[in-house]
Amino acid sequence: MGNLMELNEYQDEAQKTNLIAKRSRKIRRDAAMLGLASEAGSLLDIHKKVITAAVDSDVGRVAFRRELGDLLWYVAAVAKADGLSLEELAQMNLERTRKGYGEDLGLVGLPILDLDSPPKERFPRRLVIHFKQFKDDHGRLRAKMTLLEAIPDPFFPKGAMIRKTKSNIGFTVGAELGDSLTDNARRVNGYRFHDAIHLGFLAHLGWSPTLRSVLGLKRRSDDATDEGEDSARLIFAEEGLAAVLFRLSKQRMNFKHPLNIDGEIIEVVQACTEGSEAEGLPGWAWRLAITSGFAVMEQLTNNRGGYIIADLDDRTLTYSRTKPRLAAMKAPALG
């Protein structure tokens, strides 16, 4: 083989063999796009012949390489017609795919979103929550959460404080978190345990306006953050996101694997978090958070409750049927 050429060099050379290079931009673009579709069909036809043994695999490989080359030619032609650079497109594509699928980058490297907030407005780095299922007076299944451990606990030993003019500030270990939930549906579907979805967001991403409100950790010391990040609008957005994900999960194998979470799902996430501190979190991190939350939710449903450990330092969310070992003493507050 000769020296490998750069993408833009290939694009320029390919243009020299474009027989309609001097026609209007619309004709050049439309013809190239039709060529793309035609070559994609040719690739599929070759693959069909190989898997059905209509052609020898070696013959198929030669034809496959030829058609892939033709496909690249038409990609270059479409780009050229629109004044786009192949190298620029390749770089943009790598950046997008790394952000969407670069799971090897590691969750631990993600920013801690409330790092600069006062200790009494920061999420604990470890939470242990007990989910208990019971029937109410109407025979409906309900689930309630009880906070068993929070490290660090800046409110120990006094517990939560109450501000009369606003919502509760702080949490109390051993107390129930929020209200008990039903499935809010005609059929039993496990949504009573959907707080596991929020815990997935919290453990893996360090983000959950809903749980920040439930734990009484709104960042009121900064008006812009309080209004822009911890307001009712963001809480509603997260609740809406959890509800939409729950509905879509039925069509995507309950999000058992990050690959079940396609680009359409990430677009929903981006729409719900637009303009918030979570807007810049990469798609691959959301995939892990969603997968984890739904896995734990399924375990809670199957076992009619259990214990959840959210570790915000390790960025993990784990389930236990039995009560996990708790710290012997409360950890001191940060800061």
mmCIF file of C-alpha atoms in Angstrom:
data_model
loop_
_atom_site.group_PDB
_atom_site.id
_atom_site.type_symbol
_atom_site.label_atom_id
_atom_site.label_comp_id
_atom_site.label_asym_id
_atom_site.label_seq_id
_atom_site.Cartn_x
_atom_site.Cartn_y
_atom_site.Cartn_z
ATOM 1 C CA MET A 1 0.000 0.000 0.000
ATOM 2 C CA GLY A 2 1.096 3.564 -0.601
ATOM 3 C CA ASN A 3 1.113 6.340 1.936
ATOM 4 C CA LEU A 4 -2.190 6.775 3.740
ATOM 5 C CA MET A 5 -3.943 10.024 2.876
ATOM 6 C CA GLU A 6 -5.797 12.449 5.100
ATOM 7 C CA LEU A 7 -9.575 12.564 4.918
ATOM 8 C CA ASN A 8 -9.676 16.019 3.367
ATOM 9 C CA GLU A 9 -7.114 14.946 0.762
ATOM 10 C CA TYR A 10 -9.317 11.980 -0.117
ATOM 11 C CA GLN A 11 -12.324 14.270 -0.343
ATOM 12 C CA ASP A 12 -10.548 16.556 -2.809
ATOM 13 C CA GLU A 13 -9.303 13.631 -4.923
ATOM 14 C CA ALA A 14 -12.753 12.024 -4.949
ATOM 15 C CA GLN A 15 -14.253 15.259 -6.214
ATOM 16 C CA LYS A 16 -12.067 15.008 -9.323
ATOM 17 C CA THR A 17 -13.958 11.832 -10.328
ATOM 18 C CA ASN A 18 -17.382 13.361 -9.768
ATOM 19 C CA LEU A 19 -18.894 13.591 -13.230
ATOM 20 C CA ILE A 20 -21.514 16.101 -12.120
ATOM 21 C CA ALA A 21 -19.137 18.267 -10.064
ATOM 22 C CA LYS A 22 -20.086 21.340 -12.096
ATOM 23 C CA ARG A 23 -23.833 20.913 -11.746
ATOM 24 C CA SER A 24 -25.889 22.834 -9.194
ATOM 25 C CA ARG A 25 -25.338 22.154 -5.492
ATOM 26 C CA LYS A 26 -28.843 20.705 -5.155
ATOM 27 C CA ILE A 27 -28.328 18.201 -7.959
ATOM 28 C CA ARG A 28 -24.879 17.209 -6.637
ATOM 29 C CA ARG A 29 -26.203 16.722 -3.102
ATOM 30 C CA ASP A 30 -29.363 14.865 -4.111
ATOM 31 C CA ALA A 31 -27.465 12.540 -6.447
ATOM 32 C CA ALA A 32 -24.869 11.797 -3.774
ATOM 33 C CA MET A 33 -27.547 11.062 -1.156
ATOM 34 C CA LEU A 34 -29.285 8.668 -3.529
ATOM 35 C CA GLY A 35 -25.897 7.067 -4.126
ATOM 36 C CA LEU A 36 -25.488 6.610 -0.355
ATOM 37 C CA ALA A 37 -28.807 4.793 -0.149
ATOM 38 C CA SER A 38 -27.921 2.636 -3.161
ATOM 39 C CA GLU A 39 -24.520 1.620 -1.738
ATOM 40 C CA ALA A 40 -26.039 0.809 1.661
ATOM 41 C CA GLY A 41 -28.411 -1.538 -0.147
ATOM 42 C CA SER A 42 -25.504 -3.117 -2.009
ATOM 43 C CA LEU A 43 -23.698 -3.771 1.283
ATOM 44 C CA LEU A 44 -26.763 -5.504 2.677
ATOM 45 C CA ASP A 45 -27.126 -7.561 -0.485
ATOM 46 C CA ILE A 46 -23.529 -8.793 -0.236
ATOM 47 C CA HIS A 47 -24.012 -9.641 3.432
ATOM 48 C CA LYS A 48 -27.176 -11.577 2.577
ATOM 49 C CA LYS A 49 -25.334 -13.605 -0.070
ATOM 50 C CA VAL A 50 -22.511 -14.447 2.344
ATOM 51 C CA ILE A 51 -24.745 -15.596 5.225
ATOM 52 C CA THR A 52 -26.888 -17.673 2.835
ATOM 53 C CA ALA A 53 -23.757 -19.170 1.219
ATOM 54 C CA ALA A 54 -24.725 -17.753 -2.168
ATOM 55 C CA VAL A 55 -21.147 -16.502 -2.519
ATOM 56 C CA ASP A 56 -17.880 -17.571 -0.933
ATOM 57 C CA SER A 57 -16.899 -15.536 2.135
ATOM 58 C CA ASP A 58 -13.595 -14.475 0.546
ATOM 59 C CA VAL A 59 -15.419 -13.262 -2.548
ATOM 60 C CA GLY A 60 -17.914 -11.497 -0.345
ATOM 61 C CA ARG A 61 -15.132 -9.785 1.603
ATOM 62 C CA VAL A 62 -13.624 -8.354 -1.592
ATOM 63 C CA ALA A 63 -17.016 -7.085 -2.729
ATOM 64 C CA PHE A 64 -17.756 -5.713 0.737
ATOM 65 C CA ARG A 65 -14.545 -3.672 0.763
ATOM 66 C CA ARG A 66 -15.352 -2.332 -2.704
ATOM 67 C CA GLU A 67 -18.859 -1.238 -1.689
ATOM 68 C CA LEU A 68 -17.582 0.335 1.541
ATOM 69 C CA GLY A 69 -15.187 2.368 -0.560
ATOM 70 C CA ASP A 70 -18.025 3.485 -2.811
ATOM 71 C CA LEU A 71 -20.039 4.402 0.291
ATOM 72 C CA LEU A 72 -17.149 6.588 1.488
ATOM 73 C CA TRP A 73 -17.002 8.230 -1.950
ATOM 74 C CA TYR A 74 -20.655 9.243 -1.692
ATOM 75 C CA VAL A 75 -20.204 10.475 1.894
ATOM 76 C CA ALA A 76 -17.393 12.691 0.605
ATOM 77 C CA ALA A 77 -19.606 13.889 -2.242
ATOM 78 C CA VAL A 78 -22.520 14.782 0.075
ATOM 79 C CA ALA A 79 -20.153 16.657 2.373
ATOM 80 C CA LYS A 80 -18.517 18.484 -0.535
ATOM 81 C CA ALA A 81 -21.891 19.556 -1.913
ATOM 82 C CA ASP A 82 -22.722 21.136 1.453
ATOM 83 C CA GLY A 83 -19.289 22.687 1.906
ATOM 84 C CA LEU A 84 -18.362 20.371 4.767
ATOM 85 C CA SER A 85 -14.963 18.927 5.581
ATOM 86 C CA LEU A 86 -14.637 15.163 6.116
ATOM 87 C CA GLU A 87 -11.986 15.718 8.780
ATOM 88 C CA GLU A 88 -14.223 18.179 10.612
ATOM 89 C CA LEU A 89 -17.142 15.743 10.424
ATOM 90 C CA ALA A 90 -14.962 12.899 11.683
ATOM 91 C CA GLN A 91 -13.765 14.980 14.656
ATOM 92 C CA MET A 92 -17.298 16.079 15.535
ATOM 93 C CA ASN A 93 -18.497 12.485 15.327
ATOM 94 C CA LEU A 94 -15.737 11.245 17.642
ATOM 95 C CA GLU A 95 -16.532 13.933 20.201
ATOM 96 C CA ARG A 96 -20.237 13.083 20.101
ATOM 97 C CA THR A 97 -19.731 9.334 20.353
ATOM 98 C CA ARG A 98 -17.175 9.669 23.149
ATOM 99 C CA LYS A 99 -19.643 11.775 25.100
ATOM 100 C CA GLY A 100 -22.461 9.355 24.376
ATOM 101 C CA TYR A 101 -20.729 6.000 24.711
ATOM 102 C CA GLY A 102 -17.302 6.537 26.292
ATOM 103 C CA GLU A 103 -18.001 4.383 29.349
ATOM 104 C CA ASP A 104 -14.314 3.713 29.890
ATOM 105 C CA LEU A 105 -13.822 7.321 30.972
ATOM 106 C CA GLY A 106 -15.056 6.440 34.470
ATOM 107 C CA LEU A 107 -17.797 7.997 36.592
ATOM 108 C CA VAL A 108 -15.403 8.956 39.372
ATOM 109 C CA GLY A 109 -13.966 11.659 37.128
ATOM 110 C CA LEU A 110 -17.290 13.483 36.853
ATOM 111 C CA PRO A 111 -17.630 16.769 38.753
ATOM 112 C CA ILE A 112 -19.256 16.947 42.212
ATOM 113 C CA LEU A 113 -22.042 19.395 41.474
ATOM 114 C CA ASP A 114 -22.504 20.740 45.014
ATOM 115 C CA LEU A 115 -18.812 20.716 45.997
ATOM 116 C CA ASP A 116 -18.727 24.459 46.652
ATOM 117 C CA SER A 117 -21.924 24.539 48.712
ATOM 118 C CA PRO A 118 -22.000 24.745 52.541
ATOM 119 C CA PRO A 119 -21.943 21.337 54.326
ATOM 120 C CA LYS A 120 -25.632 21.601 55.261
ATOM 121 C CA GLU A 121 -26.554 21.983 51.593
ATOM 122 C CA ARG A 122 -24.474 19.103 50.223
ATOM 123 C CA PHE A 123 -25.554 15.547 49.536
ATOM 124 C CA PRO A 124 -24.108 12.967 51.957
ATOM 125 C CA ARG A 125 -21.471 10.826 50.284
ATOM 126 C CA ARG A 126 -23.126 7.605 51.470
ATOM 127 C CA LEU A 127 -26.804 6.907 52.028
ATOM 128 C CA VAL A 128 -28.529 3.754 53.237
ATOM 129 C CA ILE A 129 -32.278 3.730 52.702
ATOM 130 C CA HIS A 130 -34.821 1.086 53.662
ATOM 131 C CA PHE A 131 -37.760 0.563 51.299
ATOM 132 C CA LYS A 132 -40.756 -1.124 52.886
ATOM 133 C CA GLN A 133 -43.880 -2.307 51.081
ATOM 134 C CA PHE A 134 -47.262 -2.390 52.820
ATOM 135 C CA LYS A 135 -50.989 -2.193 52.105
ATOM 136 C CA ASP A 136 -52.950 0.900 53.026
ATOM 137 C CA ASP A 137 -56.507 1.032 54.326
ATOM 138 C CA HIS A 138 -57.814 0.722 50.758
ATOM 139 C CA GLY A 139 -55.780 -2.401 50.016
ATOM 140 C CA ARG A 140 -53.378 -0.555 47.731
ATOM 141 C CA LEU A 141 -49.709 -1.458 47.721
ATOM 142 C CA ARG A 142 -47.519 1.351 48.998
ATOM 143 C CA ALA A 143 -43.806 1.845 49.493
ATOM 144 C CA LYS A 144 -42.119 4.092 52.006
ATOM 145 C CA MET A 145 -38.474 5.102 52.459
ATOM 146 C CA THR A 146 -36.646 5.360 55.773
ATOM 147 C CA LEU A 147 -33.206 6.937 56.011
ATOM 148 C CA LEU A 148 -30.961 4.558 57.986
ATOM 149 C CA GLU A 149 -27.592 6.196 57.414
ATOM 150 C CA ALA A 150 -26.173 9.394 55.974
ATOM 151 C CA ILE A 151 -22.434 10.082 55.950
ATOM 152 C CA PRO A 152 -21.518 12.799 56.622
ATOM 153 C CA ASP A 153 -24.480 14.036 58.685
ATOM 154 C CA PRO A 154 -24.098 17.781 59.303
ATOM 155 C CA PHE A 155 -27.367 17.798 61.282
ATOM 156 C CA PHE A 156 -26.269 15.262 63.918
ATOM 157 C CA PRO A 157 -27.020 15.216 66.849
ATOM 158 C CA LYS A 158 -29.793 17.808 66.600
ATOM 159 C CA GLY A 159 -31.491 16.380 63.512
ATOM 160 C CA ALA A 160 -33.432 18.400 60.962
ATOM 161 C CA MET A 161 -34.179 22.074 61.406
ATOM 162 C CA ILE A 162 -37.439 23.717 60.365
ATOM 163 C CA ARG A 163 -37.746 27.124 58.791
ATOM 164 C CA LYS A 164 -41.313 28.350 59.223
ATOM 165 C CA THR A 165 -41.465 30.368 56.054
ATOM 166 C CA LYS A 166 -39.960 27.722 53.821
ATOM 167 C CA SER A 167 -39.751 23.951 53.510
ATOM 168 C CA ASN A 168 -37.831 21.705 55.869
ATOM 169 C CA ILE A 169 -34.082 22.127 56.111
ATOM 170 C CA GLY A 170 -32.067 18.980 56.664
ATOM 171 C CA PHE A 171 -32.828 15.351 57.378
ATOM 172 C CA THR A 172 -33.018 13.101 60.409
ATOM 173 C CA VAL A 173 -31.447 9.642 60.315
ATOM 174 C CA GLY A 174 -34.089 7.106 61.289
ATOM 175 C CA ALA A 175 -36.958 9.202 59.906
ATOM 176 C CA GLU A 176 -39.194 8.492 56.955
ATOM 177 C CA LEU A 177 -38.298 10.293 53.725
ATOM 178 C CA GLY A 178 -41.158 11.919 51.867
ATOM 179 C CA ASP A 179 -44.594 10.399 51.542
ATOM 180 C CA SER A 180 -45.361 6.761 50.870
ATOM 181 C CA LEU A 181 -46.149 6.055 47.227
ATOM 182 C CA THR A 182 -48.600 3.878 45.326
ATOM 183 C CA ASP A 183 -48.184 2.790 41.706
ATOM 184 C CA ASN A 184 -50.581 5.561 40.599
ATOM 185 C CA ALA A 185 -51.958 3.170 37.998
ATOM 186 C CA ARG A 186 -54.875 0.794 37.490
ATOM 187 C CA ARG A 187 -52.503 -2.141 37.330
ATOM 188 C CA VAL A 188 -49.754 -3.064 39.766
ATOM 189 C CA ASN A 189 -46.532 -2.109 37.978
ATOM 190 C CA GLY A 190 -43.902 -1.413 40.619
ATOM 191 C CA TYR A 191 -43.858 2.362 40.182
ATOM 192 C CA ARG A 192 -44.241 2.687 43.957
ATOM 193 C CA PHE A 193 -40.482 1.999 44.027
ATOM 194 C CA HIS A 194 -39.592 4.559 41.373
ATOM 195 C CA ASP A 195 -37.474 6.556 43.828
ATOM 196 C CA ALA A 196 -34.786 4.025 42.873
ATOM 197 C CA ILE A 197 -34.587 5.885 39.546
ATOM 198 C CA HIS A 198 -33.853 9.128 41.394
ATOM 199 C CA LEU A 199 -31.292 7.312 43.532
ATOM 200 C CA GLY A 200 -29.626 6.103 40.336
ATOM 201 C CA PHE A 201 -29.292 9.728 39.221
ATOM 202 C CA LEU A 202 -27.963 10.711 42.648
ATOM 203 C CA ALA A 203 -25.459 7.886 43.128
ATOM 204 C CA HIS A 204 -23.964 7.950 39.639
ATOM 205 C CA LEU A 205 -24.309 11.605 38.694
ATOM 206 C CA GLY A 206 -24.617 13.461 42.007
ATOM 207 C CA TRP A 207 -27.813 15.059 40.670
ATOM 208 C CA SER A 208 -31.411 14.824 41.843
ATOM 209 C CA PRO A 209 -33.493 17.933 42.613
ATOM 210 C CA THR A 210 -36.210 15.574 43.887
ATOM 211 C CA LEU A 211 -33.998 13.918 46.497
ATOM 212 C CA ARG A 212 -32.395 17.258 47.373
ATOM 213 C CA SER A 213 -35.865 18.477 48.277
ATOM 214 C CA VAL A 214 -36.788 15.276 50.141
ATOM 215 C CA LEU A 215 -33.554 15.438 52.160
ATOM 216 C CA GLY A 216 -33.997 19.145 52.870
ATOM 217 C CA LEU A 217 -30.742 20.094 51.148
ATOM 218 C CA LYS A 218 -31.810 22.912 48.862
ATOM 219 C CA ARG A 219 -28.959 25.356 48.288
ATOM 220 C CA ARG A 220 -30.651 28.417 49.757
ATOM 221 C CA SER A 221 -27.374 30.193 50.545
ATOM 222 C CA ASP A 222 -27.127 31.095 46.851
ATOM 223 C CA ASP A 223 -30.269 32.592 45.336
ATOM 224 C CA ALA A 224 -29.294 31.796 41.751
ATOM 225 C CA THR A 225 -28.621 28.122 42.542
ATOM 226 C CA ASP A 226 -31.734 27.840 44.692
ATOM 227 C CA GLU A 227 -33.918 29.197 41.904
ATOM 228 C CA GLY A 228 -32.078 27.806 38.898
ATOM 229 C CA GLU A 229 -31.175 24.309 40.100
ATOM 230 C CA ASP A 230 -33.294 23.332 43.127
ATOM 231 C CA SER A 231 -36.639 24.908 42.274
ATOM 232 C CA ALA A 232 -39.976 23.194 41.730
ATOM 233 C CA ARG A 233 -39.427 23.434 37.955
ATOM 234 C CA LEU A 234 -36.395 21.140 38.102
ATOM 235 C CA ILE A 235 -38.138 18.802 40.543
ATOM 236 C CA PHE A 236 -41.071 18.488 38.145
ATOM 237 C CA ALA A 237 -38.663 17.988 35.244
ATOM 238 C CA GLU A 238 -36.910 15.126 37.038
ATOM 239 C CA GLU A 239 -40.189 13.523 38.064
ATOM 240 C CA GLY A 240 -41.371 13.789 34.482
ATOM 241 C CA LEU A 241 -38.129 12.259 33.266
ATOM 242 C CA ALA A 242 -38.531 9.304 35.665
ATOM 243 C CA ALA A 243 -42.125 8.760 34.491
ATOM 244 C CA VAL A 244 -41.193 8.880 30.806
ATOM 245 C CA LEU A 245 -38.242 6.545 31.316
ATOM 246 C CA PHE A 246 -40.464 4.105 33.171
ATOM 247 C CA ARG A 247 -42.913 4.051 30.264
ATOM 248 C CA LEU A 248 -40.172 3.706 27.630
ATOM 249 C CA SER A 249 -38.396 0.973 29.600
ATOM 250 C CA LYS A 250 -41.173 -1.482 28.725
ATOM 251 C CA GLN A 251 -40.146 -1.235 25.078
ATOM 252 C CA ARG A 252 -36.418 -1.510 25.792
ATOM 253 C CA MET A 253 -35.942 -4.620 27.920
ATOM 254 C CA ASN A 254 -36.360 -2.623 31.129
ATOM 255 C CA PHE A 255 -32.995 -0.929 30.468
ATOM 256 C CA LYS A 256 -31.105 -4.020 31.591
ATOM 257 C CA HIS A 257 -28.032 -2.925 29.644
ATOM 258 C CA PRO A 258 -26.693 0.545 28.754
ATOM 259 C CA LEU A 259 -27.055 -0.346 25.067
ATOM 260 C CA ASN A 260 -30.848 -0.530 25.593
ATOM 261 C CA ILE A 261 -30.676 3.223 26.094
ATOM 262 C CA ASP A 262 -30.500 4.623 22.581
ATOM 263 C CA GLY A 263 -30.050 8.128 21.266
ATOM 264 C CA GLU A 264 -33.779 8.815 21.538
ATOM 265 C CA ILE A 265 -33.655 8.198 25.292
ATOM 266 C CA ILE A 266 -30.636 10.488 25.686
ATOM 267 C CA GLU A 267 -32.506 13.194 23.769
ATOM 268 C CA VAL A 268 -35.332 12.920 26.312
ATOM 269 C CA VAL A 269 -32.793 13.281 29.124
ATOM 270 C CA GLN A 270 -31.208 16.307 27.473
ATOM 271 C CA ALA A 271 -34.605 17.950 26.972
ATOM 272 C CA CYS A 272 -35.492 17.501 30.657
ATOM 273 C CA THR A 273 -32.145 18.789 31.948
ATOM 274 C CA GLU A 274 -31.570 21.607 29.468
ATOM 275 C CA GLY A 275 -30.288 24.721 31.191
ATOM 276 C CA SER A 276 -29.513 22.916 34.458
ATOM 277 C CA GLU A 277 -26.229 21.850 36.055
ATOM 278 C CA ALA A 278 -26.890 18.334 34.732
ATOM 279 C CA GLU A 279 -27.032 19.530 31.120
ATOM 280 C CA GLY A 280 -23.351 18.838 30.486
ATOM 281 C CA LEU A 281 -23.266 15.345 31.965
ATOM 282 C CA PRO A 282 -22.275 12.852 29.233
ATOM 283 C CA GLY A 283 -24.714 10.395 27.707
ATOM 284 C CA TRP A 284 -22.632 7.380 28.764
ATOM 285 C CA ALA A 285 -22.958 8.444 32.412
ATOM 286 C CA TRP A 286 -26.727 8.781 32.061
ATOM 287 C CA ARG A 287 -26.850 5.288 30.554
ATOM 288 C CA LEU A 288 -25.114 3.826 33.603
ATOM 289 C CA ALA A 289 -27.310 5.814 36.004
ATOM 290 C CA ILE A 290 -30.538 4.740 34.304
ATOM 291 C CA THR A 291 -29.485 1.099 34.033
ATOM 292 C CA SER A 292 -28.507 1.000 37.698
ATOM 293 C CA GLY A 293 -31.682 2.691 38.913
ATOM 294 C CA PHE A 294 -33.945 0.349 36.976
ATOM 295 C CA ALA A 295 -32.012 -2.742 38.099
ATOM 296 C CA VAL A 296 -32.471 -1.744 41.740
ATOM 297 C CA MET A 297 -36.123 -0.871 41.148
ATOM 298 C CA GLU A 298 -36.718 -4.358 39.740
ATOM 299 C CA GLN A 299 -35.067 -5.943 42.782
ATOM 300 C CA LEU A 300 -37.199 -3.863 45.124
ATOM 301 C CA THR A 301 -40.343 -4.894 43.265
ATOM 302 C CA ASN A 302 -39.472 -8.596 43.155
ATOM 303 C CA ASN A 303 -38.548 -8.698 46.844
ATOM 304 C CA ARG A 304 -41.295 -6.338 48.053
ATOM 305 C CA GLY A 305 -38.731 -3.924 49.437
ATOM 306 C CA GLY A 306 -35.185 -4.003 50.685
ATOM 307 C CA TYR A 307 -32.179 -1.801 51.348
ATOM 308 C CA ILE A 308 -30.395 0.575 48.981
ATOM 309 C CA ILE A 309 -26.845 1.822 49.417
ATOM 310 C CA ALA A 310 -25.932 4.918 47.412
ATOM 311 C CA ASP A 311 -22.203 5.660 47.386
ATOM 312 C CA LEU A 312 -21.577 9.043 45.779
ATOM 313 C CA ASP A 313 -17.783 8.729 45.997
ATOM 314 C CA ASP A 314 -17.609 5.372 44.211
ATOM 315 C CA ARG A 315 -20.627 6.348 42.054
ATOM 316 C CA THR A 316 -22.462 3.082 42.782
ATOM 317 C CA LEU A 317 -25.974 2.043 43.708
ATOM 318 C CA THR A 318 -26.434 -1.407 45.275
ATOM 319 C CA TYR A 319 -29.324 -3.441 46.616
ATOM 320 C CA SER A 320 -29.496 -5.760 49.622
ATOM 321 C CA ARG A 321 -32.384 -7.907 50.821
ATOM 322 C CA THR A 322 -31.005 -7.807 54.353
ATOM 323 C CA LYS A 323 -30.041 -4.819 56.422
ATOM 324 C CA PRO A 324 -26.458 -3.838 55.589
ATOM 325 C CA ARG A 325 -23.885 -3.107 58.240
ATOM 326 C CA LEU A 326 -24.066 0.519 59.273
ATOM 327 C CA ALA A 327 -21.311 2.747 60.592
ATOM 328 C CA ALA A 328 -20.866 2.466 64.346
ATOM 329 C CA MET A 329 -20.708 6.245 64.723
ATOM 330 C CA LYS A 330 -21.939 9.200 62.785
ATOM 331 C CA ALA A 331 -19.258 10.656 60.542
ATOM 332 C CA PRO A 332 -18.400 14.337 61.140
ATOM 333 C CA ALA A 333 -19.695 16.905 58.720
ATOM 334 C CA LEU A 334 -17.499 18.117 55.892
ATOM 335 C CA GLY A 335 -16.149 21.621 55.991
#
